[in-house]
């Protein structure tokens, strides 16, 4: 009998063992907790509870990125329309937000919209919402992992492509991963494409830490939900009440780090393996890199994109950059 099954969770493909455990989740958690500095990849923050908590975060008074980026999209529609190829297909990396995506689509009136997402149920739900809002717009959702090259639907083959990657999600990756992703996006979109990408900006550390450690404790819940998820899904005994949420600014790497810090010496098991943390030890759960004009440009160039135009919100907190896949000026 096979011990492996590829089950569908919602409509998402997940590789589960015979007792229903997500193998990739268990492998990442066991490996991450075995390291000297415990660290678990941030993508595991987003189970159903985590995704809902992130939605709640975007509405918090301290969490400015969503509002700032929305302001840019609202205020510069005509400039986007002038700079972006007419009649393009917008290829969004992710399912699309109910606010930001419609603002872009209204501004530039594209010929098609192609959302790419690994999670089929989110993808179909948001594609349906968008079709209802833009009845004349062909919408072609593609269920795929955009960290790898994606084959776009035949219907958009001959259209110019605009990649859209808002939210500063690029900041959740370390530099080598973000460069790999930018290069993969270029492979997916073609070497004549444009890319509109959100990058959160370096600013006062107090503003940044407040955005990731809000007074209502929602970000803390989002972070600690990962430990709860491990307990739920991996037969684990992490004493979540002995952990606290920490958000700190790492100036050397220009990033906010989220950690779960042990309030006391603790021991626990995960999937039958024993772990210990001394008081003050942490599990590193997320990086959120911030950029300035130069570091954002350098990252794009390293990823194979030439930055062409840049917009910021009225408070200078967040940026949207339009880049081109073509090499605009070659080396002397
Ligand atoms: C999804 N991502 C861009 C968010 C960020 O700001 O890095 C995730 C987040 N983590 C805590 N608050 C928000």
Short mmCIF file of C-alpha atoms and ligand atoms in Angstrom, two decimals:
data_model
loop_
_atom_site.label_atom_id
_atom_site.label_comp_id
_atom_site.label_asym_id
_atom_site.label_seq_id
_atom_site.Cartn_x
_atom_site.Cartn_y
_atom_site.Cartn_z
CA UNK A 1 0.00 0.00 0.00
CA UNK A 2 1.26 3.45 -0.83
CA UNK A 3 2.07 5.58 2.21
CA UNK A 4 1.77 8.72 0.15
CA UNK A 5 -1.33 10.49 -1.07
CA UNK A 6 -1.77 13.73 -2.91
CA UNK A 7 -4.93 15.04 -1.32
CA UNK A 8 -6.77 18.24 -2.04
CA UNK A 9 -7.19 20.70 0.78
CA UNK A 10 -9.95 22.90 -0.57
CA UNK A 11 -8.70 22.92 -4.13
CA UNK A 12 -5.02 23.13 -3.21
CA UNK A 13 -2.61 20.32 -3.94
CA UNK A 14 -0.97 19.13 -0.72
CA UNK A 15 1.28 16.08 -0.34
CA UNK A 16 0.03 14.29 2.79
CA UNK A 17 1.21 11.13 4.56
CA UNK A 18 -1.15 8.31 5.56
CA UNK A 19 -2.28 10.18 8.69
CA UNK A 20 -3.08 13.34 6.75
CA UNK A 21 0.00 15.37 7.75
CA UNK A 22 1.36 17.87 5.20
CA UNK A 23 4.82 16.42 4.58
CA UNK A 24 6.44 19.70 3.50
CA UNK A 25 5.13 21.49 6.60
CA UNK A 26 6.43 18.78 8.94
CA UNK A 27 9.84 18.69 7.21
CA UNK A 28 10.25 22.49 7.39
CA UNK A 29 9.19 22.64 11.05
CA UNK A 30 11.42 19.75 12.19
CA UNK A 31 14.41 21.13 10.30
CA UNK A 32 13.78 24.69 11.47
CA UNK A 33 13.39 23.76 15.14
CA UNK A 34 16.61 21.68 15.04
CA UNK A 35 18.76 24.71 14.12
CA UNK A 36 20.68 26.72 16.69
CA UNK A 37 18.63 29.81 15.76
CA UNK A 38 15.22 28.21 15.34
CA UNK A 39 13.49 29.46 12.19
CA UNK A 40 10.40 28.38 10.26
CA UNK A 41 9.63 29.66 6.72
CA UNK A 42 7.04 32.46 6.80
CA UNK A 43 4.80 30.78 4.23
CA UNK A 44 3.50 28.47 6.98
CA UNK A 45 1.93 31.46 8.76
CA UNK A 46 -0.92 31.35 6.22
CA UNK A 47 -3.32 28.56 7.15
CA UNK A 48 -7.00 29.62 7.15
CA UNK A 49 -6.70 31.27 10.58
CA UNK A 50 -3.42 32.98 9.62
CA UNK A 51 -4.83 34.26 6.31
CA UNK A 52 -7.83 35.74 8.14
CA UNK A 53 -5.52 37.35 10.73
CA UNK A 54 -3.42 38.86 7.93
CA UNK A 55 -6.60 40.34 6.43
CA UNK A 56 -7.32 41.87 9.86
CA UNK A 57 -3.74 43.24 10.03
CA UNK A 58 -4.23 45.17 6.77
CA UNK A 59 -7.00 47.18 8.46
CA UNK A 60 -5.04 48.08 11.63
CA UNK A 61 -4.25 51.76 12.24
CA UNK A 62 -0.53 50.97 12.68
CA UNK A 63 -0.22 48.81 9.54
CA UNK A 64 0.24 51.54 6.89
CA UNK A 65 1.49 49.49 3.84
CA UNK A 66 -1.95 48.52 2.49
CA UNK A 67 -3.37 52.04 2.87
CA UNK A 68 -0.26 53.71 1.44
CA UNK A 69 -0.12 51.47 -1.62
CA UNK A 70 -3.87 51.89 -2.19
CA UNK A 71 -3.39 55.67 -2.06
CA UNK A 72 -0.72 55.45 -4.79
CA UNK A 73 -2.99 53.34 -7.00
CA UNK A 74 -5.87 55.77 -6.43
CA UNK A 75 -3.87 58.93 -7.11
CA UNK A 76 -1.78 58.03 -10.16
CA UNK A 77 -4.14 56.15 -12.46
CA UNK A 78 -3.53 58.45 -15.43
CA UNK A 79 0.24 58.09 -15.13
CA UNK A 80 -0.06 54.28 -15.00
CA UNK A 81 -2.25 54.39 -18.10
CA UNK A 82 0.34 56.52 -19.93
CA UNK A 83 3.32 54.34 -18.94
CA UNK A 84 1.86 50.85 -19.33
CA UNK A 85 1.48 49.19 -22.74
CA UNK A 86 -2.11 49.62 -24.00
CA UNK A 87 -4.14 46.43 -24.46
CA UNK A 88 -1.89 44.44 -22.14
CA UNK A 89 -2.66 41.32 -20.11
CA UNK A 90 -2.21 42.01 -16.39
CA UNK A 91 -0.58 38.94 -14.80
CA UNK A 92 -0.94 39.18 -11.03
CA UNK A 93 1.43 37.15 -8.86
CA UNK A 94 -1.08 36.14 -6.16
CA UNK A 95 -4.87 35.99 -6.07
CA UNK A 96 -5.43 39.72 -6.13
CA UNK A 97 -6.78 42.03 -3.49
CA UNK A 98 -10.36 43.19 -3.60
CA UNK A 99 -9.27 46.84 -3.45
CA UNK A 100 -5.87 47.24 -5.16
CA UNK A 101 -6.44 45.07 -8.23
CA UNK A 102 -9.68 46.85 -9.29
CA UNK A 103 -7.93 50.22 -8.95
CA UNK A 104 -5.19 49.14 -11.36
CA UNK A 105 -7.61 47.50 -13.78
CA UNK A 106 -9.87 50.59 -13.85
CA UNK A 107 -6.88 52.85 -14.46
CA UNK A 108 -5.31 50.98 -17.38
CA UNK A 109 -8.29 49.07 -18.93
CA UNK A 110 -6.26 45.98 -19.90
CA UNK A 111 -7.28 43.37 -22.50
CA UNK A 112 -7.14 40.45 -20.02
CA UNK A 113 -6.42 39.63 -16.37
CA UNK A 114 -4.48 36.50 -15.34
CA UNK A 115 -4.18 35.88 -11.58
CA UNK A 116 -1.64 33.19 -10.59
CA UNK A 117 -1.93 31.46 -7.23
CA UNK A 118 -0.99 28.13 -5.67
CA UNK A 119 -4.23 28.09 -3.67
CA UNK A 120 -7.06 27.19 -6.05
CA UNK A 121 -9.94 28.13 -3.79
CA UNK A 122 -8.67 31.66 -3.08
CA UNK A 123 -7.87 32.06 -6.75
CA UNK A 124 -11.29 31.07 -8.02
CA UNK A 125 -13.13 33.11 -5.37
CA UNK A 126 -11.25 36.31 -6.18
CA UNK A 127 -11.39 35.70 -9.96
CA UNK A 128 -15.17 35.38 -9.65
CA UNK A 129 -15.41 38.65 -7.69
CA UNK A 130 -13.33 40.42 -10.31
CA UNK A 131 -15.33 39.09 -13.25
CA UNK A 132 -18.45 40.44 -11.56
CA UNK A 133 -16.84 43.89 -11.18
CA UNK A 134 -15.42 43.98 -14.75
CA UNK A 135 -18.00 42.12 -16.86
CA UNK A 136 -16.25 42.78 -20.20
CA UNK A 137 -12.78 41.72 -19.05
CA UNK A 138 -11.55 38.20 -19.92
CA UNK A 139 -10.23 36.64 -16.66
CA UNK A 140 -8.01 33.55 -16.91
CA UNK A 141 -7.03 32.25 -13.44
CA UNK A 142 -4.06 29.88 -13.36
CA UNK A 143 -3.48 27.56 -10.38
CA UNK A 144 0.31 27.44 -10.16
CA UNK A 145 3.32 28.01 -7.96
CA UNK A 146 4.69 31.28 -9.34
CA UNK A 147 8.08 30.65 -7.73
CA UNK A 148 8.55 28.46 -10.84
CA UNK A 149 8.06 29.44 -14.49
CA UNK A 150 4.34 29.40 -15.34
CA UNK A 151 2.87 28.74 -18.81
CA UNK A 152 0.39 31.53 -19.43
CA UNK A 153 -2.97 30.77 -21.11
CA UNK A 154 -2.94 30.71 -24.94
CA UNK A 155 -5.48 33.56 -25.01
CA UNK A 156 -2.83 36.06 -23.80
CA UNK A 157 0.14 34.81 -25.84
CA UNK A 158 0.05 37.72 -28.30
CA UNK A 159 -0.72 40.47 -25.77
CA UNK A 160 1.90 42.68 -24.09
CA UNK A 161 2.32 41.56 -20.45
CA UNK A 162 2.27 43.59 -17.24
CA UNK A 163 3.29 41.64 -14.12
CA UNK A 164 1.68 43.00 -10.94
CA UNK A 165 3.21 42.11 -7.57
CA UNK A 166 1.83 44.51 -4.93
CA UNK A 167 1.97 44.44 -1.13
CA UNK A 168 5.78 44.37 -0.80
CA UNK A 169 5.53 40.58 -0.65
CA UNK A 170 8.97 40.61 -2.31
CA UNK A 171 10.21 41.89 1.09
CA UNK A 172 9.27 38.62 2.77
CA UNK A 173 12.10 36.88 0.91
CA UNK A 174 15.83 37.03 1.51
CA UNK A 175 17.78 38.58 -1.36
CA UNK A 176 18.78 35.37 -3.13
CA UNK A 177 15.16 34.15 -3.16
CA UNK A 178 13.78 37.49 -4.33
CA UNK A 179 16.34 37.67 -7.16
CA UNK A 180 15.41 34.11 -8.19
CA UNK A 181 11.72 35.07 -8.16
CA UNK A 182 12.25 38.23 -10.22
CA UNK A 183 14.17 36.20 -12.81
CA UNK A 184 11.43 33.56 -12.84
CA UNK A 185 8.80 36.30 -13.34
CA UNK A 186 10.79 37.50 -16.35
CA UNK A 187 10.82 33.94 -17.73
CA UNK A 188 7.05 33.68 -17.18
CA UNK A 189 6.23 37.08 -18.71
CA UNK A 190 8.76 37.27 -21.55
CA UNK A 191 11.56 39.68 -22.31
CA UNK A 192 9.31 42.51 -23.52
CA UNK A 193 7.18 42.58 -20.37
CA UNK A 194 6.67 45.30 -17.75
CA UNK A 195 6.41 44.76 -14.00
CA UNK A 196 4.60 46.93 -11.44
CA UNK A 197 5.95 45.97 -8.01
CA UNK A 198 5.27 47.28 -4.50
CA UNK A 199 8.18 47.88 -2.14
CA UNK A 200 7.79 49.12 1.40
CA UNK A 201 10.29 51.85 2.33
CA UNK A 202 12.85 52.17 5.12
CA UNK A 203 11.56 54.64 7.68
CA UNK A 204 11.63 55.51 11.35
CA UNK A 205 12.13 52.27 13.34
CA UNK A 206 9.31 53.20 15.74
CA UNK A 207 6.79 53.43 12.87
CA UNK A 208 8.01 50.11 11.51
CA UNK A 209 7.96 48.21 14.79
CA UNK A 210 4.49 49.58 15.63
CA UNK A 211 3.23 48.29 12.25
CA UNK A 212 4.40 44.78 13.23
CA UNK A 213 3.50 44.95 16.93
CA UNK A 214 0.10 46.63 17.03
CA UNK A 215 -1.62 47.71 20.23
CA UNK A 216 -4.59 45.37 19.69
CA UNK A 217 -2.24 42.37 19.48
CA UNK A 218 -3.49 41.12 16.09
CA UNK A 219 0.03 40.69 14.66
CA UNK A 220 0.98 38.83 17.86
CA UNK A 221 -1.94 36.44 17.28
CA UNK A 222 -0.87 36.03 13.63
CA UNK A 223 2.66 35.11 14.74
CA UNK A 224 1.65 32.79 17.62
CA UNK A 225 -0.92 31.10 15.36
CA UNK A 226 2.04 29.34 13.75
CA UNK A 227 2.83 27.56 17.05
CA UNK A 228 -0.88 26.75 17.44
CA UNK A 229 -0.93 25.38 13.90
CA UNK A 230 2.09 23.17 14.68
CA UNK A 231 0.27 21.84 17.77
CA UNK A 232 -2.91 21.22 15.76
CA UNK A 233 -1.38 19.62 12.69
CA UNK A 234 1.83 17.97 13.89
CA UNK A 235 0.71 16.39 17.17
CA UNK A 236 2.89 18.87 19.07
CA UNK A 237 2.96 20.20 22.64
CA UNK A 238 4.39 23.72 22.27
CA UNK A 239 3.27 25.72 25.34
CA UNK A 240 1.99 28.71 23.36
CA UNK A 241 1.23 30.68 26.54
CA UNK A 242 4.97 30.51 27.30
CA UNK A 243 5.81 32.32 24.05
CA UNK A 244 5.55 36.00 23.26
CA UNK A 245 5.45 37.85 19.94
CA UNK A 246 8.50 40.01 19.20
CA UNK A 247 8.93 42.38 16.22
CA UNK A 248 12.40 43.92 15.91
CA UNK A 249 14.14 46.15 13.39
CA UNK A 250 17.36 44.59 12.06
CA UNK A 251 19.20 47.62 10.69
CA UNK A 252 22.06 45.62 9.09
CA UNK A 253 19.61 43.85 6.79
CA UNK A 254 16.95 46.62 6.66
CA UNK A 255 14.20 44.31 7.80
CA UNK A 256 11.57 43.78 10.44
CA UNK A 257 11.93 40.33 11.97
CA UNK A 258 9.13 38.51 13.74
CA UNK A 259 10.10 36.01 16.43
CA UNK A 260 8.32 33.90 19.05
CA UNK A 261 10.34 34.30 22.26
CA UNK A 262 10.30 31.80 25.16
CA UNK A 263 9.21 33.46 28.43
CA UNK A 264 10.77 30.61 30.42
CA UNK A 265 12.84 27.44 29.85
CA UNK A 266 10.49 25.14 27.94
CA UNK A 267 10.48 21.63 26.46
CA UNK A 268 8.05 20.23 23.94
CA UNK A 269 7.60 17.54 21.30
CA UNK A 270 6.70 17.87 17.63
CA UNK A 271 5.82 14.75 15.63
CA UNK A 272 7.55 12.61 18.25
CA UNK A 273 10.78 14.68 18.37
CA UNK A 274 11.91 16.46 21.53
CA UNK A 275 12.87 20.18 21.54
CA UNK A 276 13.94 22.66 24.20
CA UNK A 277 14.22 26.44 24.38
CA UNK A 278 15.93 28.41 27.14
CA UNK A 279 14.23 31.53 28.45
CA UNK A 280 14.85 34.30 25.86
CA UNK A 281 15.49 31.90 22.93
CA UNK A 282 13.39 32.62 19.86
CA UNK A 283 11.85 30.99 16.82
CA UNK A 284 12.36 33.34 13.85
CA UNK A 285 9.11 33.30 11.86
CA UNK A 286 9.26 36.12 9.29
CA UNK A 287 11.43 38.75 7.60
CA UNK A 288 9.88 41.86 6.07
CA UNK A 289 12.61 43.70 4.18
CA UNK A 290 12.31 47.42 3.56
CA UNK A 291 13.93 49.32 0.70
CA UNK A 292 15.16 52.72 -0.36
CA UNK A 293 15.33 53.99 -3.94
CA UNK A 294 18.80 52.54 -4.52
CA UNK A 295 18.34 49.15 -2.85
CA UNK A 296 15.00 48.68 -4.63
CA UNK A 297 16.60 49.55 -7.98
CA UNK A 298 19.57 47.27 -7.31
CA UNK A 299 17.30 44.36 -6.44
CA UNK A 300 15.31 44.84 -9.65
CA UNK A 301 18.44 45.08 -11.79
CA UNK A 302 19.85 41.93 -10.15
CA UNK A 303 16.56 40.21 -10.99
CA UNK A 304 16.76 41.19 -14.67
CA UNK A 305 14.42 44.23 -14.62
CA UNK A 306 15.19 47.86 -15.49
CA UNK A 307 13.38 50.32 -13.18
CA UNK A 308 11.69 53.04 -15.26
CA UNK A 309 9.28 55.00 -13.05
CA UNK A 310 8.55 55.18 -9.35
CA UNK A 311 5.64 56.48 -7.26
CA UNK A 312 5.36 56.99 -3.51
CA UNK A 313 2.40 57.89 -1.28
CA UNK A 314 1.97 61.39 0.19
CA UNK A 315 3.84 60.40 3.39
CA UNK A 316 6.72 58.74 1.52
CA UNK A 317 6.13 55.40 3.23
CA UNK A 318 5.62 52.99 0.33
CA UNK A 319 6.67 52.78 -3.32
CA UNK A 320 5.34 51.27 -6.52
CA UNK A 321 7.97 50.78 -9.22
CA UNK A 322 7.38 50.17 -12.91
CA UNK A 323 10.20 48.16 -14.49
CA UNK A 324 10.88 46.72 -17.92
CA UNK A 325 12.30 43.33 -18.83
CA UNK A 326 14.18 44.78 -21.78
CA UNK A 327 17.71 45.98 -21.08
CA UNK A 328 17.27 49.70 -21.48
CA UNK A 329 20.92 50.69 -21.29
CA UNK A 330 23.68 48.15 -21.67
CA UNK A 331 26.99 48.30 -19.88
CA UNK A 332 29.58 50.67 -21.38
C1 LIG B 1 2.44 39.73 3.34
N1 LIG B 1 3.50 40.64 3.80
C2 LIG B 1 3.85 41.63 2.78
C3 LIG B 1 3.27 41.21 5.13
C4 LIG B 1 4.43 42.17 5.53
O1 LIG B 1 4.14 43.32 5.84
O2 LIG B 1 5.58 41.74 5.47
C5 LIG B 1 3.11 40.13 6.19
C6 LIG B 1 2.95 40.65 7.59
N2 LIG B 1 3.54 40.16 8.64
C7 LIG B 1 3.19 40.81 9.72
N3 LIG B 1 2.37 41.78 9.37
C8 LIG B 1 2.19 41.67 8.03
#
